[in-house]
PDB file of C-alpha atoms and ligand atoms in Angstrom:
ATOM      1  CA  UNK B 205     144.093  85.179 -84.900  1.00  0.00           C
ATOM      2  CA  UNK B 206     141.011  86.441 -86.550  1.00  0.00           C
ATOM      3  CA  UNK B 207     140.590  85.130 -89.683  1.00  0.00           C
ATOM      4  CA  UNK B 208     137.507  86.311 -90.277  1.00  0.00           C
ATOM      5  CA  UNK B 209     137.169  87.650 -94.239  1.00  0.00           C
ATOM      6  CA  UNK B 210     136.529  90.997 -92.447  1.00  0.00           C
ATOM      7  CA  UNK B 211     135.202  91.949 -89.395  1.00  0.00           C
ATOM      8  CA  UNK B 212     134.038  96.219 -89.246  1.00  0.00           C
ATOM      9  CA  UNK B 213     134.275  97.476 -85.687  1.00  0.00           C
ATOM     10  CA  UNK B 214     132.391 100.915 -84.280  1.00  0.00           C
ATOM     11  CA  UNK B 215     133.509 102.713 -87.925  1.00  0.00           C
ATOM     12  CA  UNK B 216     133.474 105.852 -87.503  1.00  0.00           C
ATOM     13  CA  UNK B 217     134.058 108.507 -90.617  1.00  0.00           C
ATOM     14  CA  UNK B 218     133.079 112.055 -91.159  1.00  0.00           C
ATOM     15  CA  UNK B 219     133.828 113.910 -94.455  1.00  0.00           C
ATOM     16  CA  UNK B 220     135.404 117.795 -93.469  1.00  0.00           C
ATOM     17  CA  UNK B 221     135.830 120.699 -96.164  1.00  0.00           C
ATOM     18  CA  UNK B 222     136.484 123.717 -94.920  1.00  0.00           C
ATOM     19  CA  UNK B 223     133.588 124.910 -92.280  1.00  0.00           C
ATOM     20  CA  UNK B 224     131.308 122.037 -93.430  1.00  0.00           C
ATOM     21  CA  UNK B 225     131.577 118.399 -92.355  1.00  0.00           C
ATOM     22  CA  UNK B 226     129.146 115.401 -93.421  1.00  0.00           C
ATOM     23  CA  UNK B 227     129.245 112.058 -91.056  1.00  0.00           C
ATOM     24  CA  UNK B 228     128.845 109.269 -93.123  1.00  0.00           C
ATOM     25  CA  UNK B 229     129.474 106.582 -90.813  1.00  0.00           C
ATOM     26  CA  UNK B 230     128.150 106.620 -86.886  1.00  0.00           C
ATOM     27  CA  UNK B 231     129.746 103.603 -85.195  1.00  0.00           C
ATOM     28  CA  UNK B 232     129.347 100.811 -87.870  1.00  0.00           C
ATOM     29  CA  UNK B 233     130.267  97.302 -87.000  1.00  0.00           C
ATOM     30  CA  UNK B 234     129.830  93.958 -89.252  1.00  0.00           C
ATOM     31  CA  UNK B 235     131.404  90.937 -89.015  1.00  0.00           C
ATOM     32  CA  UNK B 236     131.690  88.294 -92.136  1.00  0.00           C
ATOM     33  CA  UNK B 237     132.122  85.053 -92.251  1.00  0.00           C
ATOM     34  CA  UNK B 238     133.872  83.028 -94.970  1.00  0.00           C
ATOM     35  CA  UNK B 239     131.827  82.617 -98.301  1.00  0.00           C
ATOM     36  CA  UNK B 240     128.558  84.908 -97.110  1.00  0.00           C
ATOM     37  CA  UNK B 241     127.417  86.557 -99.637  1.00  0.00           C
ATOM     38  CA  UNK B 242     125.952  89.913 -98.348  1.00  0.00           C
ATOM     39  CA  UNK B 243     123.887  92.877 -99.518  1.00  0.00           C
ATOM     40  CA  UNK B 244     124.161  95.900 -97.625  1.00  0.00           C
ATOM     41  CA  UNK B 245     120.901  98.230 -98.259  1.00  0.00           C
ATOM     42  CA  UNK B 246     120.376 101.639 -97.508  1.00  0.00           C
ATOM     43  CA  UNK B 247     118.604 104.571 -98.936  1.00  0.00           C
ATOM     44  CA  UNK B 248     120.745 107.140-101.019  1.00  0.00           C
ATOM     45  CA  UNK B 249     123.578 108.816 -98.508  1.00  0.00           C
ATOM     46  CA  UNK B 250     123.096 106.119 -96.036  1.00  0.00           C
ATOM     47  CA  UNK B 251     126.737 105.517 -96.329  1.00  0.00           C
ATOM     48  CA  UNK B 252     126.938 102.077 -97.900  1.00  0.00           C
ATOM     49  CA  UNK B 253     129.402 103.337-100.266  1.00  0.00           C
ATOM     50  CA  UNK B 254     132.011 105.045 -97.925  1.00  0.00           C
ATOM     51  CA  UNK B 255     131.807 101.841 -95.806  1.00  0.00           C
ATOM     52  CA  UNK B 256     132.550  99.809 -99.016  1.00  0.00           C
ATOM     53  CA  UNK B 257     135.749 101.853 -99.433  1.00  0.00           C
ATOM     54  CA  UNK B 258     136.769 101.868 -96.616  1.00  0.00           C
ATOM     55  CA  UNK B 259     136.626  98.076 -96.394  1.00  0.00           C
ATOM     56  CA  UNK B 260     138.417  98.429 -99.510  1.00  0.00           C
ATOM     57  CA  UNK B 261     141.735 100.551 -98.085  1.00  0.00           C
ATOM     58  CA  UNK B 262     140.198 103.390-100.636  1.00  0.00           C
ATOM     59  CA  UNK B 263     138.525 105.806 -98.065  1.00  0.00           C
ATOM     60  CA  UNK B 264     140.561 106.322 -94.441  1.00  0.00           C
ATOM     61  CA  UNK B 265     138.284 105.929 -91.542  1.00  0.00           C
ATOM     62  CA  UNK B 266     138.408 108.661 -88.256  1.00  0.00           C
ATOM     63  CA  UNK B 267     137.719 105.819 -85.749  1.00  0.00           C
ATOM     64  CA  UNK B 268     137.348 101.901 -84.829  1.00  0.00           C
ATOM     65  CA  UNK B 269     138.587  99.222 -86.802  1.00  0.00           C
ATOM     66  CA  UNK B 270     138.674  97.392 -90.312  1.00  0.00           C
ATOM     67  CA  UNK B 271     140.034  93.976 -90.221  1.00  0.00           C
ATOM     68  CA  UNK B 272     140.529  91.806 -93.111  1.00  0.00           C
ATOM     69  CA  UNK B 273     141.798  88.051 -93.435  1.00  0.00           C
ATOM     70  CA  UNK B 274     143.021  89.067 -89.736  1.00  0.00           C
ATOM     71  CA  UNK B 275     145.168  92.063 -90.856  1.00  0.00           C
ATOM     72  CA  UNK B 276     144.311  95.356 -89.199  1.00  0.00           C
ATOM     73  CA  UNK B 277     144.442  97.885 -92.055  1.00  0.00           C
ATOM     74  CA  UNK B 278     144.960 101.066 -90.217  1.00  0.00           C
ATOM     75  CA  UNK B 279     148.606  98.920 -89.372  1.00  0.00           C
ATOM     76  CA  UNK B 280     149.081  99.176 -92.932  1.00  0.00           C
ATOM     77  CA  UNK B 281     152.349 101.106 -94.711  1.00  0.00           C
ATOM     78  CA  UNK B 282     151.334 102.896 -97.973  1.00  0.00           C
ATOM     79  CA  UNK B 283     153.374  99.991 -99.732  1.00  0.00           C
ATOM     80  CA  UNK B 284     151.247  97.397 -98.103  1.00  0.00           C
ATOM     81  CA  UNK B 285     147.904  98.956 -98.517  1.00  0.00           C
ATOM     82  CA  UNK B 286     148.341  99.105-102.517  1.00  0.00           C
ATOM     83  CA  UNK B 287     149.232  95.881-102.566  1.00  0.00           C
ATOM     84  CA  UNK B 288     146.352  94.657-100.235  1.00  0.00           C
ATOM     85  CA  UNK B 289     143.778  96.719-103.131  1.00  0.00           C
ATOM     86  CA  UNK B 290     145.179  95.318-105.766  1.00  0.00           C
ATOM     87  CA  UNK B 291     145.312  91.699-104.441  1.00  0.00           C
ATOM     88  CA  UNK B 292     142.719  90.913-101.597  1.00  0.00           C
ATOM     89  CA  UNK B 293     139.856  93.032-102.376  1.00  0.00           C
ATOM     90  CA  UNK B 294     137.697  92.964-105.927  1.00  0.00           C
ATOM     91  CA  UNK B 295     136.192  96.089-106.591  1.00  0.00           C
ATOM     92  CA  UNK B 296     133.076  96.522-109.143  1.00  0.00           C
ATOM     93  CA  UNK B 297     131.382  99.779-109.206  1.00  0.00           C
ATOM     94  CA  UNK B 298     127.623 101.112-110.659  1.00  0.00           C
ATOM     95  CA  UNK B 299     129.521 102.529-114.077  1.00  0.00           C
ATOM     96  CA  UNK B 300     131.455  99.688-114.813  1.00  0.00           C
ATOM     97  CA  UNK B 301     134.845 102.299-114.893  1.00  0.00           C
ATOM     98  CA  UNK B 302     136.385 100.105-117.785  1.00  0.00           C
ATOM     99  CA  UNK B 303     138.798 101.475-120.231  1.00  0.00           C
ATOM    100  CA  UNK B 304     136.878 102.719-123.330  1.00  0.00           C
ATOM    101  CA  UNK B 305     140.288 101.966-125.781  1.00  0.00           C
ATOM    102  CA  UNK B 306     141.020  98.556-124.734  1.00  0.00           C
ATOM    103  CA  UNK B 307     139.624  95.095-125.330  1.00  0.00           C
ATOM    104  CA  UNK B 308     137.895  93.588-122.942  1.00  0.00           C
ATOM    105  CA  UNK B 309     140.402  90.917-122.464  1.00  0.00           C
ATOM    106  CA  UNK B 310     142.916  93.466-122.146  1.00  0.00           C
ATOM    107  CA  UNK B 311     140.492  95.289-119.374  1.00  0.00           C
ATOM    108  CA  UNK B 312     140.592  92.001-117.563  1.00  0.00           C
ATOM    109  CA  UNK B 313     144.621  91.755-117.632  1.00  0.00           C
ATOM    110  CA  UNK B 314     144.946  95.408-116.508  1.00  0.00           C
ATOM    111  CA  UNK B 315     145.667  94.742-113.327  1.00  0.00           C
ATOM    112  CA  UNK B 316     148.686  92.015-113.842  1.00  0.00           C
ATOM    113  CA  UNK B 317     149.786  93.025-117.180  1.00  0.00           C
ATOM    114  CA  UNK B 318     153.332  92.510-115.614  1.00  0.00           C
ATOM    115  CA  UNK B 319     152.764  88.881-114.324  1.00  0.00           C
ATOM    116  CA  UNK B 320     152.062  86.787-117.289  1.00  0.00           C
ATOM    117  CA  UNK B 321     150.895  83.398-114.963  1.00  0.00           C
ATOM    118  CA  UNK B 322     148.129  85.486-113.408  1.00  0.00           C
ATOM    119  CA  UNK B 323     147.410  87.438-117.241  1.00  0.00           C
ATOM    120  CA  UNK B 324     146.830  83.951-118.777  1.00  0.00           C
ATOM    121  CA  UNK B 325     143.859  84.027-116.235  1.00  0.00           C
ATOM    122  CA  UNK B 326     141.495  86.718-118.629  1.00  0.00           C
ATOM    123  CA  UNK B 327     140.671  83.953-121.068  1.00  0.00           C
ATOM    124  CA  UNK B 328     139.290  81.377-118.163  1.00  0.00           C
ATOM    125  CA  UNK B 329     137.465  84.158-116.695  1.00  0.00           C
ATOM    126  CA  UNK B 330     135.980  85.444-120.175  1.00  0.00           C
ATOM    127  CA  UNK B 331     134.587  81.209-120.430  1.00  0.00           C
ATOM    128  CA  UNK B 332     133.647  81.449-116.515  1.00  0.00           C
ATOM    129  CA  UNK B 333     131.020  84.487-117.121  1.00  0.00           C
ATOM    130  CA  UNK B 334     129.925  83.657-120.475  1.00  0.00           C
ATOM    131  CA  UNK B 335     131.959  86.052-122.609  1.00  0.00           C
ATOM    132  CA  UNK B 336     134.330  83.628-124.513  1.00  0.00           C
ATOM    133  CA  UNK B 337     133.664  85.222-127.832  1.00  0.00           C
ATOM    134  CA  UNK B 338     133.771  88.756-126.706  1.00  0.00           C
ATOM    135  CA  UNK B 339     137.200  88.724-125.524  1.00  0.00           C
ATOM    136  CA  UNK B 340     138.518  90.986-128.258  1.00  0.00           C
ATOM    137  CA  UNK B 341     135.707  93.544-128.292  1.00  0.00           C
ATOM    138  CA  UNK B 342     135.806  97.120-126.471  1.00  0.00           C
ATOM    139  CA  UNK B 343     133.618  98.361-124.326  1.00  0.00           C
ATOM    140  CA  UNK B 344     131.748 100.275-126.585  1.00  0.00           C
ATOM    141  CA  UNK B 345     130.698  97.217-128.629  1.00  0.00           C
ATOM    142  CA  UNK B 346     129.402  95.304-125.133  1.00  0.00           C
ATOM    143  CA  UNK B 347     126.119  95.685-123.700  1.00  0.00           C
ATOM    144  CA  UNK B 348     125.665  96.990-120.530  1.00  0.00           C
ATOM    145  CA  UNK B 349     125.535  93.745-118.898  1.00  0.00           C
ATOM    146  CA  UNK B 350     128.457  92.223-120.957  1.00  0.00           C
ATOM    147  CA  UNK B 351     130.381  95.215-119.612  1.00  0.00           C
ATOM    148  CA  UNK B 352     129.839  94.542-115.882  1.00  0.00           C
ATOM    149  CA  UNK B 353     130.877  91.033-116.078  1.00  0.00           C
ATOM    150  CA  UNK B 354     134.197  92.306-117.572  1.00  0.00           C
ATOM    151  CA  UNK B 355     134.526  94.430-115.077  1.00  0.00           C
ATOM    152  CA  UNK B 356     133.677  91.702-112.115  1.00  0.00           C
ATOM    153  CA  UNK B 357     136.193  89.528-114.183  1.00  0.00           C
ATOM    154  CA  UNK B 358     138.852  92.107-114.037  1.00  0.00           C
ATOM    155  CA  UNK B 359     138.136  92.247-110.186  1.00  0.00           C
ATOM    156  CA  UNK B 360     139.031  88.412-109.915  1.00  0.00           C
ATOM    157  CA  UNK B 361     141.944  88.589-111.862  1.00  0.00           C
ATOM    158  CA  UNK B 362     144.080  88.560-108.674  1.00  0.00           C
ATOM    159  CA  UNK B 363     142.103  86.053-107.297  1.00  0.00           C
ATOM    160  CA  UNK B 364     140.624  88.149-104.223  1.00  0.00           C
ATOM    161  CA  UNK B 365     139.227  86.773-101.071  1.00  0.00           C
ATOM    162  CA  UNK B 366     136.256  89.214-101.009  1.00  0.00           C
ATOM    163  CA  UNK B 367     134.788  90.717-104.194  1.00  0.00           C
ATOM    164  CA  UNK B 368     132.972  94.378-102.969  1.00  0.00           C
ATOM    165  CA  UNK B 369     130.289  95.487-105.503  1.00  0.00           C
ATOM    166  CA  UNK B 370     128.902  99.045-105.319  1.00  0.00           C
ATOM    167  CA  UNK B 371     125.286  99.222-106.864  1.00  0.00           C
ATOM    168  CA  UNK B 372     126.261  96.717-109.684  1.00  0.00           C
ATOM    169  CA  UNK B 373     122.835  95.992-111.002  1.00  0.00           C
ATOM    170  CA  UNK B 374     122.433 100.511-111.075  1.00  0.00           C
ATOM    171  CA  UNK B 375     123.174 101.024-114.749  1.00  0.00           C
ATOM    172  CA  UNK B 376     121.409  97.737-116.568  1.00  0.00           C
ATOM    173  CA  UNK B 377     117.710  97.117-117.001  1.00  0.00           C
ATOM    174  CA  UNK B 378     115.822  94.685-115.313  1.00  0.00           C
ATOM    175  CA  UNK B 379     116.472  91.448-117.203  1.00  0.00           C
ATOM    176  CA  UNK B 380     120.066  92.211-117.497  1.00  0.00           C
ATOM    177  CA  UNK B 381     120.330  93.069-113.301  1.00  0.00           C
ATOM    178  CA  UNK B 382     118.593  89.699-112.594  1.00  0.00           C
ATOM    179  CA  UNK B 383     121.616  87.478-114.921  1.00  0.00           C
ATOM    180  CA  UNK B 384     123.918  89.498-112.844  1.00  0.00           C
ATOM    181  CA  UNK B 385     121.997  88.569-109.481  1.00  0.00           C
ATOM    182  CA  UNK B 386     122.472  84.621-110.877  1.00  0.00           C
ATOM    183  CA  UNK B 387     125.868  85.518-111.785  1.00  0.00           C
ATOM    184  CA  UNK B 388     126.652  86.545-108.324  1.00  0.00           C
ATOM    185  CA  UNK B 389     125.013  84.010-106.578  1.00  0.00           C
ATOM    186  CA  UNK B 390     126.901  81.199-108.480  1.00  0.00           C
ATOM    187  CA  UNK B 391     130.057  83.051-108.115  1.00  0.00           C
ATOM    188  CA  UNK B 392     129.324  83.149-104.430  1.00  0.00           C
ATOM    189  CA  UNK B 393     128.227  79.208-104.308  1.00  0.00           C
ATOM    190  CA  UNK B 394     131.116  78.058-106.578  1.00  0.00           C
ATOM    191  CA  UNK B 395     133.801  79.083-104.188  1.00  0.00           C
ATOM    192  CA  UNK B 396     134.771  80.520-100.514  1.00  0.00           C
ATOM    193  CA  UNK B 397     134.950  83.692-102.151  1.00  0.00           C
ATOM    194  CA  UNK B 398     132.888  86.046 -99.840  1.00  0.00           C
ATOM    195  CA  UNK B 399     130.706  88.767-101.908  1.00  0.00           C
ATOM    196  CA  UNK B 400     129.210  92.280-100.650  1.00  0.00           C
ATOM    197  CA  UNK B 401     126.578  93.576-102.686  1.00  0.00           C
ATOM    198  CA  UNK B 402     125.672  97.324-101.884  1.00  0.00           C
ATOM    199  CA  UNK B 403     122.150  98.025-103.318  1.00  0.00           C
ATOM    200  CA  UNK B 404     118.890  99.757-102.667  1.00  0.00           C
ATOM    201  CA  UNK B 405     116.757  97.003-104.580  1.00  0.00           C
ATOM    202  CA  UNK B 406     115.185  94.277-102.608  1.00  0.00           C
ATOM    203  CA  UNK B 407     114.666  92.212-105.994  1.00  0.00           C
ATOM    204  CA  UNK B 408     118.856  92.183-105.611  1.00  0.00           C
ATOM    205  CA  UNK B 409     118.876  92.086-102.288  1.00  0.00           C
ATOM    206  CA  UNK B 410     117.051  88.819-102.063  1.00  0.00           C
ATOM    207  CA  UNK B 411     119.882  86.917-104.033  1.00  0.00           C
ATOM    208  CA  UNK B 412     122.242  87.387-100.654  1.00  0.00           C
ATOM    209  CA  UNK B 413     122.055  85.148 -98.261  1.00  0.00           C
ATOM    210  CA  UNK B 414     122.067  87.816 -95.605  1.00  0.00           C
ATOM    211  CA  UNK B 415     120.864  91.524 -95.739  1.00  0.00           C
ATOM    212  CA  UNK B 416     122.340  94.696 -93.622  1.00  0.00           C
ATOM    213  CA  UNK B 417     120.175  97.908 -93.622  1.00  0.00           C
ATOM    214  CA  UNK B 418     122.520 101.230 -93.075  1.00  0.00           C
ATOM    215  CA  UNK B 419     120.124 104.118 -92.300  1.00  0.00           C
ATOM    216  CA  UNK B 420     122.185 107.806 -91.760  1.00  0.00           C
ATOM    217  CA  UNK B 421     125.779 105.837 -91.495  1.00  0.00           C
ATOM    218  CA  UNK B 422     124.419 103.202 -88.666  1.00  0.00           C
ATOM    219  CA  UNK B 423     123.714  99.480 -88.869  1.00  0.00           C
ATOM    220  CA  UNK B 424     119.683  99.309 -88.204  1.00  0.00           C
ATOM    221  CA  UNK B 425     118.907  95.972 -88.990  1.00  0.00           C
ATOM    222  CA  UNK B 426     120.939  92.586 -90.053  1.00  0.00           C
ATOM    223  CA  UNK B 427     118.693  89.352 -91.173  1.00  0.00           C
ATOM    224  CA  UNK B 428     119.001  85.945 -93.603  1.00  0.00           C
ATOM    225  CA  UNK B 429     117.067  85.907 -96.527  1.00  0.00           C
ATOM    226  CA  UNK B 430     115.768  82.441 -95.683  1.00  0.00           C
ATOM    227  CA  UNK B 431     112.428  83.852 -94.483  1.00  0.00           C
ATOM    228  CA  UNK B 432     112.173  86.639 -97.365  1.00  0.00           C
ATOM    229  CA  UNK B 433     112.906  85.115-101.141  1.00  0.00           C
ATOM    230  CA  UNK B 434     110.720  87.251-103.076  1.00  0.00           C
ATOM    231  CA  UNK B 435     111.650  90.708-103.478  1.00  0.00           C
ATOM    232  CA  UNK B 436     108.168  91.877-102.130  1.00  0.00           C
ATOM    233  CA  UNK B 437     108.779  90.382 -99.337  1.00  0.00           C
ATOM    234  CA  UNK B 438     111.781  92.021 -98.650  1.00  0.00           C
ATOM    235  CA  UNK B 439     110.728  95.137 -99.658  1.00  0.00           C
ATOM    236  CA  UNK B 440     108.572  94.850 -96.931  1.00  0.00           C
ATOM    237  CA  UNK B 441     111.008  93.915 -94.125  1.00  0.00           C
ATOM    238  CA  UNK B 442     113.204  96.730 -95.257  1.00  0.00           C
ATOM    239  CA  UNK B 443     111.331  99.612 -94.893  1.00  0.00           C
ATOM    240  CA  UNK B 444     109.831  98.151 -91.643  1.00  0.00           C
ATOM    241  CA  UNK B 445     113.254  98.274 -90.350  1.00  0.00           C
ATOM    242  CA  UNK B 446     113.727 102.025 -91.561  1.00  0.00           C
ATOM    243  CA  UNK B 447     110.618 102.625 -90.009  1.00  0.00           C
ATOM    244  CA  UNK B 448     111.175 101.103 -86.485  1.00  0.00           C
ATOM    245  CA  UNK B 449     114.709 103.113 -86.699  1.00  0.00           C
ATOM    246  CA  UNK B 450     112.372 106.346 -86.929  1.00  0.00           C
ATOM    247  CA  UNK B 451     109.842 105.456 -84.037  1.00  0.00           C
ATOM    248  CA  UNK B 452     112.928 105.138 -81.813  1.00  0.00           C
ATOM    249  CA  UNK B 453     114.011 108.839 -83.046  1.00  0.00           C
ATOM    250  CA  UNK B 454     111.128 110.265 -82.795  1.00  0.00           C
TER     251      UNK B 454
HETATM  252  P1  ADP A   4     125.453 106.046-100.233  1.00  0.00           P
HETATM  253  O1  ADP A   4     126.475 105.254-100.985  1.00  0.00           O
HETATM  254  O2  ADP A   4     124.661 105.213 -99.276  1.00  0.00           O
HETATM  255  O3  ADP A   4     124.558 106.827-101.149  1.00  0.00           O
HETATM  256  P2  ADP A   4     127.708 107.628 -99.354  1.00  0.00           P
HETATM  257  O4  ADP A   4     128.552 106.721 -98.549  1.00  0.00           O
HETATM  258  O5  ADP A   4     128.138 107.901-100.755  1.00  0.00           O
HETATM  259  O6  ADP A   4     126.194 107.104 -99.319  1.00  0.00           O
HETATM  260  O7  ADP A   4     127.583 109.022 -98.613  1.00  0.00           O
HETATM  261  C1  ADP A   4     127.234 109.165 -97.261  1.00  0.00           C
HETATM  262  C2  ADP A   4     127.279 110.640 -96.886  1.00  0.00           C
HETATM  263  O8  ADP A   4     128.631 111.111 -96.953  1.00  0.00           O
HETATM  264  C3  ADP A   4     126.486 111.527 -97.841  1.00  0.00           C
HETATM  265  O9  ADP A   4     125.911 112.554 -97.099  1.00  0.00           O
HETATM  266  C4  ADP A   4     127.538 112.058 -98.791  1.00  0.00           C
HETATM  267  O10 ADP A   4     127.170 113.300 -99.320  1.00  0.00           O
HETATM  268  C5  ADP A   4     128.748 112.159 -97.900  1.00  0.00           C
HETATM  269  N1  ADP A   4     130.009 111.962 -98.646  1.00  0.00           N
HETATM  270  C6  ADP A   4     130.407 110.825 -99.259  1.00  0.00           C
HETATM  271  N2  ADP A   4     131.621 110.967 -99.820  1.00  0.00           N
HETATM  272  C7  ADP A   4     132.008 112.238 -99.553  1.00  0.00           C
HETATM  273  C8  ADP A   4     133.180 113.003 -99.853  1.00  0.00           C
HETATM  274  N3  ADP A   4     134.199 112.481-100.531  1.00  0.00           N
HETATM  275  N4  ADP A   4     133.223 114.278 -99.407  1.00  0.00           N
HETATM  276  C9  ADP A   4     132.202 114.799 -98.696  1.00  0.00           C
HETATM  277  N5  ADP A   4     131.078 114.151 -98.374  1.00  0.00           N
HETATM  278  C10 ADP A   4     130.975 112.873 -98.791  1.00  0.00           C
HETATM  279 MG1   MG A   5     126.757 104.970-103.011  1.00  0.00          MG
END
């Protein structure tokens, strides 16, 4: 059995309304192994997004195969597919998407309001990211960066195998994006938990431990950071790998 935390095989997805159809994914495969912590990069309409939901159960693909923790998803029943995004996968988007009226302790218990065990949970998680005295504050009275780490606790609420962030770091300023960058990177060291970081800023990008480069919904390039731990560095390495994508075009 594979028990790979999820494996992407020639993904294949193209949006259709009407007479017009975008393809956002041309035969994407990625395979991840247990506690990587992984930034996918891409320019803007590269497709990192659609291929995070899809790993996510959110976004049906047309062809190839998404399998995670072993379990083909496209064998999935409705029943077992809500259940499989509510417990397996964390998700963490750009705008945060928390609830403006409640606390953020309450935003963190959203998701298991019914389970009282798993509720208890908020509080540890509130210590774990350094918000243990904002707990009982809304949204509105959090900065920017306070509000994405309620928002990445409320995605490990359930206690997910693979926490999927889309453009995290998009909304905060710079020395707010690099605390979430540390944030990430312990919450990636700390535990088998595999991460996915989409982004299209090396200075994230360099926190991962491995980088993917999506260029018009295919897989151009896939490296460890190892050799590139400066953002400038990886700057570099990513547009060359853009670049050598358009030579072969050309
Ligand atoms: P990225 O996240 O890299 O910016 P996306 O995955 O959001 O890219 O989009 C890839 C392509 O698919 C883009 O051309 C986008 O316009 C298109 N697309 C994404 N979602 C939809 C949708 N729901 N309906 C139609 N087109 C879409
Ligand atoms: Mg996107």
């Amino acid at each position: 059995m594979n028990e790979l935390p999820f494996d992407v095989v020639d993904v294949k997805k193209t949006f259709r309304s009407g007479d017009r159809s975008v393809t956002a994914l041309r035969g994407v495969s990625l395979s991840v192994q247990e506690g990587e912590f992984l930034a996918i990069m891409g320019a803007s309409g590269s497709g990192k997004s659609t291929l995070l939901h899809a790993i996510a159960g959110l976004t049906e693909i047309d062809e190839g195969t998404i399998c995670v923790e072993g379990q083909k998803l496209t064998g999935l029943s409705d029943a077992q597919l809500t259940r499989f995004r509510r417990e397996r996968v964390g998700l963490v988007f750009q705008a945060f998407n928390l609830i403006p009226t409640l606390t953020a302790r309450d935003n963190i218990r959203l998701p298991v309001l019914s389970d009282p065990m798993r509720s208890a949970n908020a509080d540890r998680l509130l210590r774990e990211l350094g918000l243990a005295d904002r707990g009982g504050h809304r949204p509105d009275e959090l900065s920017g960066g306070e509000q994405q780490r309620v928002a990445i606790a409320r995605a490990l609420i359930c206690d997910p195998a693979i926490v999927l962030l889309d453009e995290p770091t998009g909304s905060l300023d710079s020395v707010a994006g690099r605390e979430l960058c540390v944030l990430l990177r312990r919450l990636s060291d700390q535990s088998r938990r595999t991460v996915v970081v989409v982004t299209h800023e090396p200075a994230v990008a360099c926190w991962a431990g491995r980088v993917v480069v999506l260029k018009d919904g295919q897989v151009v390039d896939s490296f460890p950071t190892d050799a590139y731990q400066n953002a400038e560095t990886l700057a570099q390495r990513y547009q060359a790998a853009l670049e050598a994508q358009a030579d072969c075009q050309a």
